[in-house]
């Protein structure tokens, strides 16, 4: 079962998500939070696999709550939910450590699938969002230093896989491009994350651009 915590300041939203997700055979809603501070506290207590995190909440917003959750370590993933499709939210959410970004107007089926994808360690980043991220990296200019993470620790194949991950391609799509088995891609991705000390594919995408491995327009 995938354990989920729902953090949103609107009670009706929390109830709606809880009712739908609780009806899924592989998902269990273990708790709710009405603001960012409570989300951090409840996540520490309940240790969910995934936190559905609203952006705009009182006391502590979703981005701040995500940063604090990630700073505490643990295996909990964060899926950002918002009605605001703004570039800075997308970029800052991923830099804060979120594993995915979903608008609240997504269908119920898309929400359930998003929870499954994020729980499995994949990055939930739609192609349109990836394009906005690339635009944001271009605006930022030069690559940022990434302390403690060295690209030269990767093999040639692992670097190639990271480049494709940075394009937000799935394991299956990468496997087709490289003419290898999907399980082989999973193994390479796992090694890339381990060697670079990255939590998931979302972090890998941000790292690939911030380190200069991939530059906007390439």
PDB file of C-alpha atoms in Angstrom:
ATOM      1  CA  UNK A   1       0.000   0.000   0.000  1.00  0.00           C
ATOM      2  CA  UNK A   2       1.145   3.531  -0.803  1.00  0.00           C
ATOM      3  CA  UNK A   3       0.712   5.691   2.313  1.00  0.00           C
ATOM      4  CA  UNK A   4      -0.417   9.245   1.526  1.00  0.00           C
ATOM      5  CA  UNK A   5      -0.670  12.452   3.570  1.00  0.00           C
ATOM      6  CA  UNK A   6      -2.835  15.236   2.126  1.00  0.00           C
ATOM      7  CA  UNK A   7      -1.799  18.822   2.925  1.00  0.00           C
ATOM      8  CA  UNK A   8      -4.248  21.518   1.799  1.00  0.00           C
ATOM      9  CA  UNK A   9      -5.856  24.433   3.627  1.00  0.00           C
ATOM     10  CA  UNK A  10      -9.283  23.741   2.070  1.00  0.00           C
ATOM     11  CA  UNK A  11     -11.226  21.098   3.969  1.00  0.00           C
ATOM     12  CA  UNK A  12     -13.388  20.184   0.987  1.00  0.00           C
ATOM     13  CA  UNK A  13     -10.313  19.557  -1.147  1.00  0.00           C
ATOM     14  CA  UNK A  14      -8.787  17.310   1.501  1.00  0.00           C
ATOM     15  CA  UNK A  15     -12.049  15.402   1.859  1.00  0.00           C
ATOM     16  CA  UNK A  16     -12.425  14.964  -1.883  1.00  0.00           C
ATOM     17  CA  UNK A  17      -8.881  13.680  -2.318  1.00  0.00           C
ATOM     18  CA  UNK A  18      -9.241  11.399   0.689  1.00  0.00           C
ATOM     19  CA  UNK A  19     -12.484   9.845  -0.549  1.00  0.00           C
ATOM     20  CA  UNK A  20     -11.137   9.181  -4.026  1.00  0.00           C
ATOM     21  CA  UNK A  21      -7.659   7.950  -3.079  1.00  0.00           C
ATOM     22  CA  UNK A  22      -8.996   5.749  -0.275  1.00  0.00           C
ATOM     23  CA  UNK A  23     -11.033   3.936  -2.887  1.00  0.00           C
ATOM     24  CA  UNK A  24      -7.898   2.872  -4.742  1.00  0.00           C
ATOM     25  CA  UNK A  25      -6.803  -0.715  -3.983  1.00  0.00           C
ATOM     26  CA  UNK A  26      -3.139   0.233  -3.551  1.00  0.00           C
ATOM     27  CA  UNK A  27      -3.404   3.632  -1.801  1.00  0.00           C
ATOM     28  CA  UNK A  28      -4.097   4.440   1.858  1.00  0.00           C
ATOM     29  CA  UNK A  29      -4.644   8.002   3.122  1.00  0.00           C
ATOM     30  CA  UNK A  30      -2.985   8.033   6.541  1.00  0.00           C
ATOM     31  CA  UNK A  31      -3.600  11.652   7.504  1.00  0.00           C
ATOM     32  CA  UNK A  32      -4.388  15.256   6.598  1.00  0.00           C
ATOM     33  CA  UNK A  33      -2.834  18.652   7.314  1.00  0.00           C
ATOM     34  CA  UNK A  34      -4.359  22.123   6.981  1.00  0.00           C
ATOM     35  CA  UNK A  35      -1.108  24.115   6.645  1.00  0.00           C
ATOM     36  CA  UNK A  36       2.578  23.672   5.874  1.00  0.00           C
ATOM     37  CA  UNK A  37       3.731  23.499   9.486  1.00  0.00           C
ATOM     38  CA  UNK A  38       1.209  20.803  10.295  1.00  0.00           C
ATOM     39  CA  UNK A  39       2.224  18.928   7.134  1.00  0.00           C
ATOM     40  CA  UNK A  40       5.836  18.767   8.317  1.00  0.00           C
ATOM     41  CA  UNK A  41       4.789  17.614  11.792  1.00  0.00           C
ATOM     42  CA  UNK A  42       2.328  15.015  10.502  1.00  0.00           C
ATOM     43  CA  UNK A  43       4.816  13.693   7.975  1.00  0.00           C
ATOM     44  CA  UNK A  44       7.408  13.232  10.727  1.00  0.00           C
ATOM     45  CA  UNK A  45       4.840  11.365  12.803  1.00  0.00           C
ATOM     46  CA  UNK A  46       3.182   9.237  10.112  1.00  0.00           C
ATOM     47  CA  UNK A  47       6.100   8.738   7.679  1.00  0.00           C
ATOM     48  CA  UNK A  48       3.935   8.595   4.532  1.00  0.00           C
ATOM     49  CA  UNK A  49       5.338   7.484   1.194  1.00  0.00           C
ATOM     50  CA  UNK A  50       3.883  10.539  -0.558  1.00  0.00           C
ATOM     51  CA  UNK A  51       2.707  13.958   0.622  1.00  0.00           C
ATOM     52  CA  UNK A  52       0.215  15.744  -1.627  1.00  0.00           C
ATOM     53  CA  UNK A  53       1.322  19.306  -0.930  1.00  0.00           C
ATOM     54  CA  UNK A  54      -0.623  22.441  -1.816  1.00  0.00           C
ATOM     55  CA  UNK A  55       1.507  25.510  -2.565  1.00  0.00           C
ATOM     56  CA  UNK A  56      -0.517  28.302  -0.975  1.00  0.00           C
ATOM     57  CA  UNK A  57      -1.180  27.498   2.691  1.00  0.00           C
ATOM     58  CA  UNK A  58      -1.067  29.571   5.895  1.00  0.00           C
ATOM     59  CA  UNK A  59       1.737  29.552   8.503  1.00  0.00           C
ATOM     60  CA  UNK A  60       4.152  27.851   6.084  1.00  0.00           C
ATOM     61  CA  UNK A  61       3.589  27.490   2.356  1.00  0.00           C
ATOM     62  CA  UNK A  62       4.040  24.252   0.463  1.00  0.00           C
ATOM     63  CA  UNK A  63       7.463  25.105  -0.919  1.00  0.00           C
ATOM     64  CA  UNK A  64       8.861  25.940   2.539  1.00  0.00           C
ATOM     65  CA  UNK A  65       7.268  22.799   3.972  1.00  0.00           C
ATOM     66  CA  UNK A  66       8.824  20.714   1.201  1.00  0.00           C
ATOM     67  CA  UNK A  67      12.280  22.151   1.893  1.00  0.00           C
ATOM     68  CA  UNK A  68      11.953  21.371   5.595  1.00  0.00           C
ATOM     69  CA  UNK A  69      10.711  17.845   4.921  1.00  0.00           C
ATOM     70  CA  UNK A  70      13.612  17.128   2.575  1.00  0.00           C
ATOM     71  CA  UNK A  71      16.110  18.605   5.034  1.00  0.00           C
ATOM     72  CA  UNK A  72      14.942  16.104   7.640  1.00  0.00           C
ATOM     73  CA  UNK A  73      15.772  13.206   5.348  1.00  0.00           C
ATOM     74  CA  UNK A  74      13.678  10.081   5.076  1.00  0.00           C
ATOM     75  CA  UNK A  75      12.014   8.405   2.135  1.00  0.00           C
ATOM     76  CA  UNK A  76       8.885  10.573   1.882  1.00  0.00           C
ATOM     77  CA  UNK A  77       8.245  12.003  -1.592  1.00  0.00           C
ATOM     78  CA  UNK A  78       6.370  15.251  -2.242  1.00  0.00           C
ATOM     79  CA  UNK A  79       3.857  15.805  -5.045  1.00  0.00           C
ATOM     80  CA  UNK A  80       3.030  19.496  -5.386  1.00  0.00           C
ATOM     81  CA  UNK A  81      -0.630  20.291  -6.065  1.00  0.00           C
ATOM     82  CA  UNK A  82      -1.728  23.776  -7.027  1.00  0.00           C
ATOM     83  CA  UNK A  83      -4.285  25.743  -9.014  1.00  0.00           C
ATOM     84  CA  UNK A  84      -1.527  28.147 -10.028  1.00  0.00           C
ATOM     85  CA  UNK A  85       0.387  27.118 -13.141  1.00  0.00           C
ATOM     86  CA  UNK A  86       3.255  29.541 -12.617  1.00  0.00           C
ATOM     87  CA  UNK A  87       6.850  29.073 -13.760  1.00  0.00           C
ATOM     88  CA  UNK A  88       8.454  30.024 -10.458  1.00  0.00           C
ATOM     89  CA  UNK A  89       6.318  27.485  -8.596  1.00  0.00           C
ATOM     90  CA  UNK A  90       7.431  24.709 -10.935  1.00  0.00           C
ATOM     91  CA  UNK A  91      11.111  25.560 -10.652  1.00  0.00           C
ATOM     92  CA  UNK A  92      11.158  26.284  -6.938  1.00  0.00           C
ATOM     93  CA  UNK A  93       9.082  23.194  -6.130  1.00  0.00           C
ATOM     94  CA  UNK A  94      11.592  20.927  -7.853  1.00  0.00           C
ATOM     95  CA  UNK A  95      14.572  22.758  -6.362  1.00  0.00           C
ATOM     96  CA  UNK A  96      12.936  22.396  -2.944  1.00  0.00           C
ATOM     97  CA  UNK A  97      12.957  18.638  -3.444  1.00  0.00           C
ATOM     98  CA  UNK A  98       9.500  17.861  -4.818  1.00  0.00           C
ATOM     99  CA  UNK A  99       9.256  14.786  -7.024  1.00  0.00           C
ATOM    100  CA  UNK A 100       6.336  15.983  -9.086  1.00  0.00           C
ATOM    101  CA  UNK A 101       4.035  18.833  -9.941  1.00  0.00           C
ATOM    102  CA  UNK A 102       0.331  18.465 -10.714  1.00  0.00           C
ATOM    103  CA  UNK A 103      -2.417  21.008 -11.270  1.00  0.00           C
ATOM    104  CA  UNK A 104      -5.590  20.572  -9.243  1.00  0.00           C
ATOM    105  CA  UNK A 105      -7.672  20.450 -12.412  1.00  0.00           C
ATOM    106  CA  UNK A 106      -6.109  17.080 -13.257  1.00  0.00           C
ATOM    107  CA  UNK A 107      -8.596  14.218 -13.380  1.00  0.00           C
ATOM    108  CA  UNK A 108      -9.076  11.856 -10.447  1.00  0.00           C
ATOM    109  CA  UNK A 109      -7.422   9.073 -12.438  1.00  0.00           C
ATOM    110  CA  UNK A 110      -4.419  11.315 -13.182  1.00  0.00           C
ATOM    111  CA  UNK A 111      -4.104  12.113  -9.478  1.00  0.00           C
ATOM    112  CA  UNK A 112      -4.029   8.442  -8.496  1.00  0.00           C
ATOM    113  CA  UNK A 113      -1.508   7.650 -11.217  1.00  0.00           C
ATOM    114  CA  UNK A 114       0.625  10.629 -10.143  1.00  0.00           C
ATOM    115  CA  UNK A 115       0.771   9.243  -6.600  1.00  0.00           C
ATOM    116  CA  UNK A 116       1.874   5.856  -7.948  1.00  0.00           C
ATOM    117  CA  UNK A 117       4.516   7.370 -10.222  1.00  0.00           C
ATOM    118  CA  UNK A 118       6.044   9.518  -7.474  1.00  0.00           C
ATOM    119  CA  UNK A 119       5.928   6.679  -4.924  1.00  0.00           C
ATOM    120  CA  UNK A 120       7.862   4.507  -7.384  1.00  0.00           C
ATOM    121  CA  UNK A 121      10.673   7.074  -7.502  1.00  0.00           C
ATOM    122  CA  UNK A 122       9.867   8.509 -10.905  1.00  0.00           C
ATOM    123  CA  UNK A 123       9.647  12.225 -11.658  1.00  0.00           C
ATOM    124  CA  UNK A 124       6.217  13.506 -12.586  1.00  0.00           C
ATOM    125  CA  UNK A 125       7.087  16.350 -14.920  1.00  0.00           C
ATOM    126  CA  UNK A 126       4.933  16.934 -17.977  1.00  0.00           C
ATOM    127  CA  UNK A 127       6.686  17.958 -21.234  1.00  0.00           C
ATOM    128  CA  UNK A 128       5.158  21.441 -21.021  1.00  0.00           C
ATOM    129  CA  UNK A 129       6.602  21.866 -17.536  1.00  0.00           C
ATOM    130  CA  UNK A 130      10.003  20.642 -18.734  1.00  0.00           C
ATOM    131  CA  UNK A 131       9.972  23.362 -21.408  1.00  0.00           C
ATOM    132  CA  UNK A 132       9.307  26.009 -18.763  1.00  0.00           C
ATOM    133  CA  UNK A 133      12.117  24.622 -16.635  1.00  0.00           C
ATOM    134  CA  UNK A 134      14.517  24.919 -19.574  1.00  0.00           C
ATOM    135  CA  UNK A 135      13.403  28.505 -20.085  1.00  0.00           C
ATOM    136  CA  UNK A 136      14.046  29.187 -16.395  1.00  0.00           C
ATOM    137  CA  UNK A 137      17.539  27.684 -16.554  1.00  0.00           C
ATOM    138  CA  UNK A 138      18.275  29.844 -19.592  1.00  0.00           C
ATOM    139  CA  UNK A 139      17.184  32.928 -17.654  1.00  0.00           C
ATOM    140  CA  UNK A 140      19.471  32.015 -14.763  1.00  0.00           C
ATOM    141  CA  UNK A 141      22.483  32.007 -17.074  1.00  0.00           C
ATOM    142  CA  UNK A 142      25.675  30.231 -16.015  1.00  0.00           C
ATOM    143  CA  UNK A 143      25.543  26.811 -14.332  1.00  0.00           C
ATOM    144  CA  UNK A 144      25.485  26.855 -10.549  1.00  0.00           C
ATOM    145  CA  UNK A 145      28.188  25.067  -8.571  1.00  0.00           C
ATOM    146  CA  UNK A 146      26.932  21.743  -7.227  1.00  0.00           C
ATOM    147  CA  UNK A 147      29.126  20.886  -4.218  1.00  0.00           C
ATOM    148  CA  UNK A 148      29.982  17.260  -3.505  1.00  0.00           C
ATOM    149  CA  UNK A 149      28.607  15.916  -6.785  1.00  0.00           C
ATOM    150  CA  UNK A 150      31.062  15.014  -9.552  1.00  0.00           C
ATOM    151  CA  UNK A 151      30.050  14.169 -13.088  1.00  0.00           C
ATOM    152  CA  UNK A 152      33.360  12.416 -13.681  1.00  0.00           C
ATOM    153  CA  UNK A 153      32.225   9.658 -11.342  1.00  0.00           C
ATOM    154  CA  UNK A 154      29.728   8.555 -13.983  1.00  0.00           C
ATOM    155  CA  UNK A 155      30.535   6.111 -16.766  1.00  0.00           C
ATOM    156  CA  UNK A 156      29.974   7.176 -20.373  1.00  0.00           C
ATOM    157  CA  UNK A 157      26.717   5.181 -20.485  1.00  0.00           C
ATOM    158  CA  UNK A 158      25.507   6.621 -17.167  1.00  0.00           C
ATOM    159  CA  UNK A 159      26.178  10.142 -18.448  1.00  0.00           C
ATOM    160  CA  UNK A 160      24.220   9.336 -21.590  1.00  0.00           C
ATOM    161  CA  UNK A 161      21.310   8.087 -19.486  1.00  0.00           C
ATOM    162  CA  UNK A 162      21.402  11.238 -17.327  1.00  0.00           C
ATOM    163  CA  UNK A 163      21.204  13.385 -20.455  1.00  0.00           C
ATOM    164  CA  UNK A 164      18.054  11.536 -21.501  1.00  0.00           C
ATOM    165  CA  UNK A 165      16.577  11.709 -18.004  1.00  0.00           C
ATOM    166  CA  UNK A 166      17.105  15.491 -18.207  1.00  0.00           C
ATOM    167  CA  UNK A 167      14.763  15.492 -21.214  1.00  0.00           C
ATOM    168  CA  UNK A 168      12.095  13.990 -18.908  1.00  0.00           C
ATOM    169  CA  UNK A 169      12.059  10.731 -20.874  1.00  0.00           C
ATOM    170  CA  UNK A 170      10.676   7.624 -19.187  1.00  0.00           C
ATOM    171  CA  UNK A 171      12.730   4.459 -18.688  1.00  0.00           C
ATOM    172  CA  UNK A 172      10.880   2.848 -21.569  1.00  0.00           C
ATOM    173  CA  UNK A 173      11.609   5.790 -23.886  1.00  0.00           C
ATOM    174  CA  UNK A 174      15.285   5.784 -22.885  1.00  0.00           C
ATOM    175  CA  UNK A 175      15.472   2.025 -23.455  1.00  0.00           C
ATOM    176  CA  UNK A 176      14.088   2.465 -26.972  1.00  0.00           C
ATOM    177  CA  UNK A 177      16.593   5.217 -27.767  1.00  0.00           C
ATOM    178  CA  UNK A 178      19.569   3.214 -26.479  1.00  0.00           C
ATOM    179  CA  UNK A 179      18.350  -0.174 -27.767  1.00  0.00           C
ATOM    180  CA  UNK A 180      18.631  -1.791 -24.350  1.00  0.00           C
ATOM    181  CA  UNK A 181      16.210  -3.453 -21.925  1.00  0.00           C
ATOM    182  CA  UNK A 182      14.106  -1.230 -19.671  1.00  0.00           C
ATOM    183  CA  UNK A 183      15.543  -3.014 -16.618  1.00  0.00           C
ATOM    184  CA  UNK A 184      19.032  -2.030 -17.793  1.00  0.00           C
ATOM    185  CA  UNK A 185      17.947   1.609 -17.866  1.00  0.00           C
ATOM    186  CA  UNK A 186      16.526   1.306 -14.351  1.00  0.00           C
ATOM    187  CA  UNK A 187      19.878  -0.045 -13.185  1.00  0.00           C
ATOM    188  CA  UNK A 188      21.775   2.842 -14.817  1.00  0.00           C
ATOM    189  CA  UNK A 189      19.391   5.444 -13.364  1.00  0.00           C
ATOM    190  CA  UNK A 190      19.792   3.912  -9.908  1.00  0.00           C
ATOM    191  CA  UNK A 191      23.573   4.112 -10.172  1.00  0.00           C
ATOM    192  CA  UNK A 192      23.459   7.721 -11.362  1.00  0.00           C
ATOM    193  CA  UNK A 193      21.296   8.720  -8.398  1.00  0.00           C
ATOM    194  CA  UNK A 194      23.530   6.841  -5.962  1.00  0.00           C
ATOM    195  CA  UNK A 195      26.821   8.225  -7.304  1.00  0.00           C
ATOM    196  CA  UNK A 196      25.564  11.813  -7.364  1.00  0.00           C
ATOM    197  CA  UNK A 197      23.686  11.590  -4.065  1.00  0.00           C
ATOM    198  CA  UNK A 198      20.380  12.473  -5.692  1.00  0.00           C
ATOM    199  CA  UNK A 199      17.018  11.417  -4.316  1.00  0.00           C
ATOM    200  CA  UNK A 200      15.092  10.869  -7.552  1.00  0.00           C
ATOM    201  CA  UNK A 201      14.743  11.740 -11.222  1.00  0.00           C
ATOM    202  CA  UNK A 202      13.364  15.199 -10.502  1.00  0.00           C
ATOM    203  CA  UNK A 203      16.582  16.086  -8.691  1.00  0.00           C
ATOM    204  CA  UNK A 204      18.564  14.525 -11.543  1.00  0.00           C
ATOM    205  CA  UNK A 205      16.875  16.826 -14.068  1.00  0.00           C
ATOM    206  CA  UNK A 206      17.663  19.911 -11.995  1.00  0.00           C
ATOM    207  CA  UNK A 207      21.249  18.703 -11.434  1.00  0.00           C
ATOM    208  CA  UNK A 208      21.847  18.073 -15.153  1.00  0.00           C
ATOM    209  CA  UNK A 209      21.022  21.693 -15.970  1.00  0.00           C
ATOM    210  CA  UNK A 210      22.570  23.356 -12.925  1.00  0.00           C
ATOM    211  CA  UNK A 211      25.849  21.467 -13.378  1.00  0.00           C
ATOM    212  CA  UNK A 212      26.085  22.537 -17.007  1.00  0.00           C
ATOM    213  CA  UNK A 213      25.885  18.970 -18.346  1.00  0.00           C
ATOM    214  CA  UNK A 214      22.851  20.091 -20.335  1.00  0.00           C
ATOM    215  CA  UNK A 215      22.378  23.638 -21.507  1.00  0.00           C
ATOM    216  CA  UNK A 216      19.108  25.219 -22.606  1.00  0.00           C
ATOM    217  CA  UNK A 217      18.643  24.835 -26.347  1.00  0.00           C
ATOM    218  CA  UNK A 218      20.728  21.671 -26.622  1.00  0.00           C
TER     219      UNK A 218
END
